């Protein structure tokens, strides 16, 4: 799968990881809710999902699209990507059974499962150590004096500074 624009999770701050994961979690919940027939009038996607092979194909396409979105957000290890693909394959096989597959697909929640795999992978990954860059102030400037070794003593003059003559 394409990793265009994906970021290495080790280089993303924890707060930014959580923001990115929050968006992916919202998408997973939205995709898994598409297949619910509630008290309201069902939409076209829900009605089509009950049709035996059409619902299975739609569910699989949306799940693969969600995996592509995840893969476009973060670099994933091959192991994690394979685990997510196996969830999608299992969902597809269960959904291929007419009528029972619709209920099974609803209970399996493949996108939420894939999100949980992603969250565990991302949040347990340590931050990469970024090497410290040298400050540009360390270069000697011909018009600046080095003041790093000076100390200020309150109430007395510094020993290296002669006192000014007093007028009487």
PDB file of C-alpha atoms in Angstrom, residues 8-150:
ATOM      1  CA  UNK A   8       6.901   7.641  11.263  1.00  0.00           C
ATOM      2  CA  UNK A   9       5.036   7.362  14.601  1.00  0.00           C
ATOM      3  CA  UNK A  10       8.318   7.587  16.517  1.00  0.00           C
ATOM      4  CA  UNK A  11       8.828  11.127  15.194  1.00  0.00           C
ATOM      5  CA  UNK A  12       5.366  12.361  16.179  1.00  0.00           C
ATOM      6  CA  UNK A  13       4.795  13.814  19.638  1.00  0.00           C
ATOM      7  CA  UNK A  14       2.371  11.925  21.862  1.00  0.00           C
ATOM      8  CA  UNK A  15      -0.186  14.749  21.816  1.00  0.00           C
ATOM      9  CA  UNK A  16      -0.111  14.828  18.008  1.00  0.00           C
ATOM     10  CA  UNK A  17      -0.417  11.043  17.881  1.00  0.00           C
ATOM     11  CA  UNK A  18      -3.570  11.263  19.977  1.00  0.00           C
ATOM     12  CA  UNK A  19      -5.071  13.909  17.679  1.00  0.00           C
ATOM     13  CA  UNK A  20      -4.347  11.817  14.589  1.00  0.00           C
ATOM     14  CA  UNK A  21      -5.702   8.686  16.256  1.00  0.00           C
ATOM     15  CA  UNK A  22      -8.859  10.527  17.328  1.00  0.00           C
ATOM     16  CA  UNK A  23      -9.718  11.328  13.702  1.00  0.00           C
ATOM     17  CA  UNK A  24      -9.090   7.715  12.671  1.00  0.00           C
ATOM     18  CA  UNK A  25     -11.250   6.476  15.567  1.00  0.00           C
ATOM     19  CA  UNK A  26     -14.151   8.698  14.505  1.00  0.00           C
ATOM     20  CA  UNK A  27     -13.884   7.337  10.966  1.00  0.00           C
ATOM     21  CA  UNK A  28     -13.868   3.711  12.191  1.00  0.00           C
ATOM     22  CA  UNK A  29     -16.991   4.275  14.289  1.00  0.00           C
ATOM     23  CA  UNK A  30     -18.721   5.969  11.371  1.00  0.00           C
ATOM     24  CA  UNK A  31     -17.905   3.136   8.962  1.00  0.00           C
ATOM     25  CA  UNK A  32     -19.048   0.422  11.362  1.00  0.00           C
ATOM     26  CA  UNK A  33     -22.316   2.276  12.090  1.00  0.00           C
ATOM     27  CA  UNK A  34     -23.231   2.339   8.390  1.00  0.00           C
ATOM     28  CA  UNK A  35     -24.549  -1.182   8.688  1.00  0.00           C
ATOM     29  CA  UNK A  36     -27.015  -0.598  11.554  1.00  0.00           C
ATOM     30  CA  UNK A  37     -30.756  -0.622  11.009  1.00  0.00           C
ATOM     31  CA  UNK A  38     -32.042   1.501  13.832  1.00  0.00           C
ATOM     32  CA  UNK A  39     -35.424   2.910  14.742  1.00  0.00           C
ATOM     33  CA  UNK A  40     -35.121   5.499  11.990  1.00  0.00           C
ATOM     34  CA  UNK A  41     -35.650   4.817   8.320  1.00  0.00           C
ATOM     35  CA  UNK A  42     -32.527   3.005   6.997  1.00  0.00           C
ATOM     36  CA  UNK A  43     -30.439   4.684   4.333  1.00  0.00           C
ATOM     37  CA  UNK A  44     -29.515   3.186   0.952  1.00  0.00           C
ATOM     38  CA  UNK A  45     -26.183   1.814   2.152  1.00  0.00           C
ATOM     39  CA  UNK A  46     -27.864  -0.106   4.962  1.00  0.00           C
ATOM     40  CA  UNK A  47     -30.460  -1.613   2.639  1.00  0.00           C
ATOM     41  CA  UNK A  48     -27.788  -2.652   0.134  1.00  0.00           C
ATOM     42  CA  UNK A  49     -25.731  -4.192   2.912  1.00  0.00           C
ATOM     43  CA  UNK A  50     -28.451  -6.782   3.542  1.00  0.00           C
ATOM     44  CA  UNK A  51     -28.157  -8.070  -0.053  1.00  0.00           C
ATOM     45  CA  UNK A  52     -25.859 -11.109   0.310  1.00  0.00           C
ATOM     46  CA  UNK A  53     -22.796 -10.418  -1.815  1.00  0.00           C
ATOM     47  CA  UNK A  54     -23.302  -6.707  -2.398  1.00  0.00           C
ATOM     48  CA  UNK A  55     -23.080  -5.934   1.331  1.00  0.00           C
ATOM     49  CA  UNK A  56     -19.993  -8.062   1.710  1.00  0.00           C
ATOM     50  CA  UNK A  57     -18.264  -6.348  -1.211  1.00  0.00           C
ATOM     51  CA  UNK A  58     -19.213  -2.866   0.048  1.00  0.00           C
ATOM     52  CA  UNK A  59     -18.017  -3.627   3.555  1.00  0.00           C
ATOM     53  CA  UNK A  60     -14.729  -4.985   2.251  1.00  0.00           C
ATOM     54  CA  UNK A  61     -14.122  -1.984  -0.013  1.00  0.00           C
ATOM     55  CA  UNK A  62     -14.805   0.467   2.813  1.00  0.00           C
ATOM     56  CA  UNK A  63     -12.537  -1.469   5.184  1.00  0.00           C
ATOM     57  CA  UNK A  64      -9.699  -1.545   2.652  1.00  0.00           C
ATOM     58  CA  UNK A  65     -10.218   2.196   2.090  1.00  0.00           C
ATOM     59  CA  UNK A  66      -9.963   2.748   5.839  1.00  0.00           C
ATOM     60  CA  UNK A  67      -6.735   0.715   5.950  1.00  0.00           C
ATOM     61  CA  UNK A  68      -5.358   2.852   3.109  1.00  0.00           C
ATOM     62  CA  UNK A  69      -6.225   5.968   5.108  1.00  0.00           C
ATOM     63  CA  UNK A  70      -4.408   4.570   8.147  1.00  0.00           C
ATOM     64  CA  UNK A  71      -1.445   3.692   5.970  1.00  0.00           C
ATOM     65  CA  UNK A  72      -1.447   7.228   4.567  1.00  0.00           C
ATOM     66  CA  UNK A  73      -1.332   8.687   8.066  1.00  0.00           C
ATOM     67  CA  UNK A  74       1.299   6.483   9.735  1.00  0.00           C
ATOM     68  CA  UNK A  75       4.014   4.151   8.552  1.00  0.00           C
ATOM     69  CA  UNK A  76       2.974   0.693   9.691  1.00  0.00           C
ATOM     70  CA  UNK A  77       5.133  -2.333  10.252  1.00  0.00           C
ATOM     71  CA  UNK A  78       4.451  -5.257   7.959  1.00  0.00           C
ATOM     72  CA  UNK A  79       3.261  -7.311  10.945  1.00  0.00           C
ATOM     73  CA  UNK A  80       0.607  -4.739  11.916  1.00  0.00           C
ATOM     74  CA  UNK A  81      -0.539  -4.280   8.337  1.00  0.00           C
ATOM     75  CA  UNK A  82      -0.871  -8.064   7.915  1.00  0.00           C
ATOM     76  CA  UNK A  83      -2.909  -8.316  11.129  1.00  0.00           C
ATOM     77  CA  UNK A  84      -5.269  -5.618   9.862  1.00  0.00           C
ATOM     78  CA  UNK A  85      -5.620  -7.320   6.473  1.00  0.00           C
ATOM     79  CA  UNK A  86      -6.405 -10.630   8.199  1.00  0.00           C
ATOM     80  CA  UNK A  87      -9.213  -8.846  10.093  1.00  0.00           C
ATOM     81  CA  UNK A  88     -10.609  -7.618   6.771  1.00  0.00           C
ATOM     82  CA  UNK A  89     -10.377 -11.096   5.198  1.00  0.00           C
ATOM     83  CA  UNK A  90     -12.114 -12.674   8.199  1.00  0.00           C
ATOM     84  CA  UNK A  91     -14.864 -10.047   7.987  1.00  0.00           C
ATOM     85  CA  UNK A  92     -15.303 -10.705   4.264  1.00  0.00           C
ATOM     86  CA  UNK A  93     -15.565 -14.458   4.752  1.00  0.00           C
ATOM     87  CA  UNK A  94     -18.108 -14.089   7.563  1.00  0.00           C
ATOM     88  CA  UNK A  95     -20.131 -11.544   5.594  1.00  0.00           C
ATOM     89  CA  UNK A  96     -20.386 -13.870   2.570  1.00  0.00           C
ATOM     90  CA  UNK A  97     -22.934 -16.040   4.395  1.00  0.00           C
ATOM     91  CA  UNK A  98     -26.401 -14.709   3.464  1.00  0.00           C
ATOM     92  CA  UNK A  99     -28.321 -12.957   6.284  1.00  0.00           C
ATOM     93  CA  UNK A 100     -26.177 -14.485   9.027  1.00  0.00           C
ATOM     94  CA  UNK A 101     -23.239 -12.641   7.491  1.00  0.00           C
ATOM     95  CA  UNK A 102     -24.982  -9.295   7.935  1.00  0.00           C
ATOM     96  CA  UNK A 103     -25.391  -9.875  11.672  1.00  0.00           C
ATOM     97  CA  UNK A 104     -21.870 -11.274  11.995  1.00  0.00           C
ATOM     98  CA  UNK A 105     -20.385  -8.301  10.117  1.00  0.00           C
ATOM     99  CA  UNK A 106     -22.248  -5.948  12.444  1.00  0.00           C
ATOM    100  CA  UNK A 107     -20.919  -7.727  15.541  1.00  0.00           C
ATOM    101  CA  UNK A 108     -17.347  -8.122  14.244  1.00  0.00           C
ATOM    102  CA  UNK A 109     -16.758  -4.352  13.681  1.00  0.00           C
ATOM    103  CA  UNK A 110     -13.674  -4.781  11.510  1.00  0.00           C
ATOM    104  CA  UNK A 111     -12.781  -1.086  11.398  1.00  0.00           C
ATOM    105  CA  UNK A 112     -12.905  -0.722  15.182  1.00  0.00           C
ATOM    106  CA  UNK A 113     -10.752  -3.838  15.498  1.00  0.00           C
ATOM    107  CA  UNK A 114      -8.223  -2.386  13.095  1.00  0.00           C
ATOM    108  CA  UNK A 115      -8.266   0.883  15.019  1.00  0.00           C
ATOM    109  CA  UNK A 116      -7.505  -0.950  18.272  1.00  0.00           C
ATOM    110  CA  UNK A 117      -4.558  -2.719  16.614  1.00  0.00           C
ATOM    111  CA  UNK A 118      -3.325   0.645  15.324  1.00  0.00           C
ATOM    112  CA  UNK A 119      -3.758   2.401  18.662  1.00  0.00           C
ATOM    113  CA  UNK A 120      -1.818  -0.281  20.516  1.00  0.00           C
ATOM    114  CA  UNK A 121       0.974  -0.149  17.925  1.00  0.00           C
ATOM    115  CA  UNK A 122       1.218   3.661  17.850  1.00  0.00           C
ATOM    116  CA  UNK A 123       0.912   4.415  21.558  1.00  0.00           C
ATOM    117  CA  UNK A 124       3.426   1.784  22.676  1.00  0.00           C
ATOM    118  CA  UNK A 125       6.047   3.041  20.234  1.00  0.00           C
ATOM    119  CA  UNK A 126       8.721   5.149  21.978  1.00  0.00           C
ATOM    120  CA  UNK A 127       9.712   8.573  20.709  1.00  0.00           C
ATOM    121  CA  UNK A 128      12.860   8.633  18.611  1.00  0.00           C
ATOM    122  CA  UNK A 129      15.789  10.458  20.153  1.00  0.00           C
ATOM    123  CA  UNK A 130      16.395  13.610  18.124  1.00  0.00           C
ATOM    124  CA  UNK A 131      20.042  14.725  18.162  1.00  0.00           C
ATOM    125  CA  UNK A 132      20.612  18.156  19.669  1.00  0.00           C
ATOM    126  CA  UNK A 133      21.662  20.805  17.185  1.00  0.00           C
ATOM    127  CA  UNK A 134      24.399  23.209  18.131  1.00  0.00           C
ATOM    128  CA  UNK A 135      23.335  26.724  18.762  1.00  0.00           C
ATOM    129  CA  UNK A 136      24.378  29.322  16.210  1.00  0.00           C
ATOM    130  CA  UNK A 137      25.316  31.599  19.110  1.00  0.00           C
ATOM    131  CA  UNK A 138      28.355  29.440  19.859  1.00  0.00           C
ATOM    132  CA  UNK A 139      30.251  31.020  16.952  1.00  0.00           C
ATOM    133  CA  UNK A 140      32.460  33.889  18.091  1.00  0.00           C
ATOM    134  CA  UNK A 141      31.290  37.242  16.834  1.00  0.00           C
ATOM    135  CA  UNK A 142      33.928  39.987  16.398  1.00  0.00           C
ATOM    136  CA  UNK A 143      31.725  42.706  17.948  1.00  0.00           C
ATOM    137  CA  UNK A 144      30.346  40.737  20.862  1.00  0.00           C
ATOM    138  CA  UNK A 145      32.147  40.031  24.108  1.00  0.00           C
ATOM    139  CA  UNK A 146      31.970  36.706  25.880  1.00  0.00           C
ATOM    140  CA  UNK A 147      29.971  37.302  29.067  1.00  0.00           C
ATOM    141  CA  UNK A 148      29.457  33.677  30.081  1.00  0.00           C
ATOM    142  CA  UNK A 149      32.029  33.776  32.917  1.00  0.00           C
ATOM    143  CA  UNK A 150      30.956  37.090  34.471  1.00  0.00           C
TER     144      UNK A 150
END
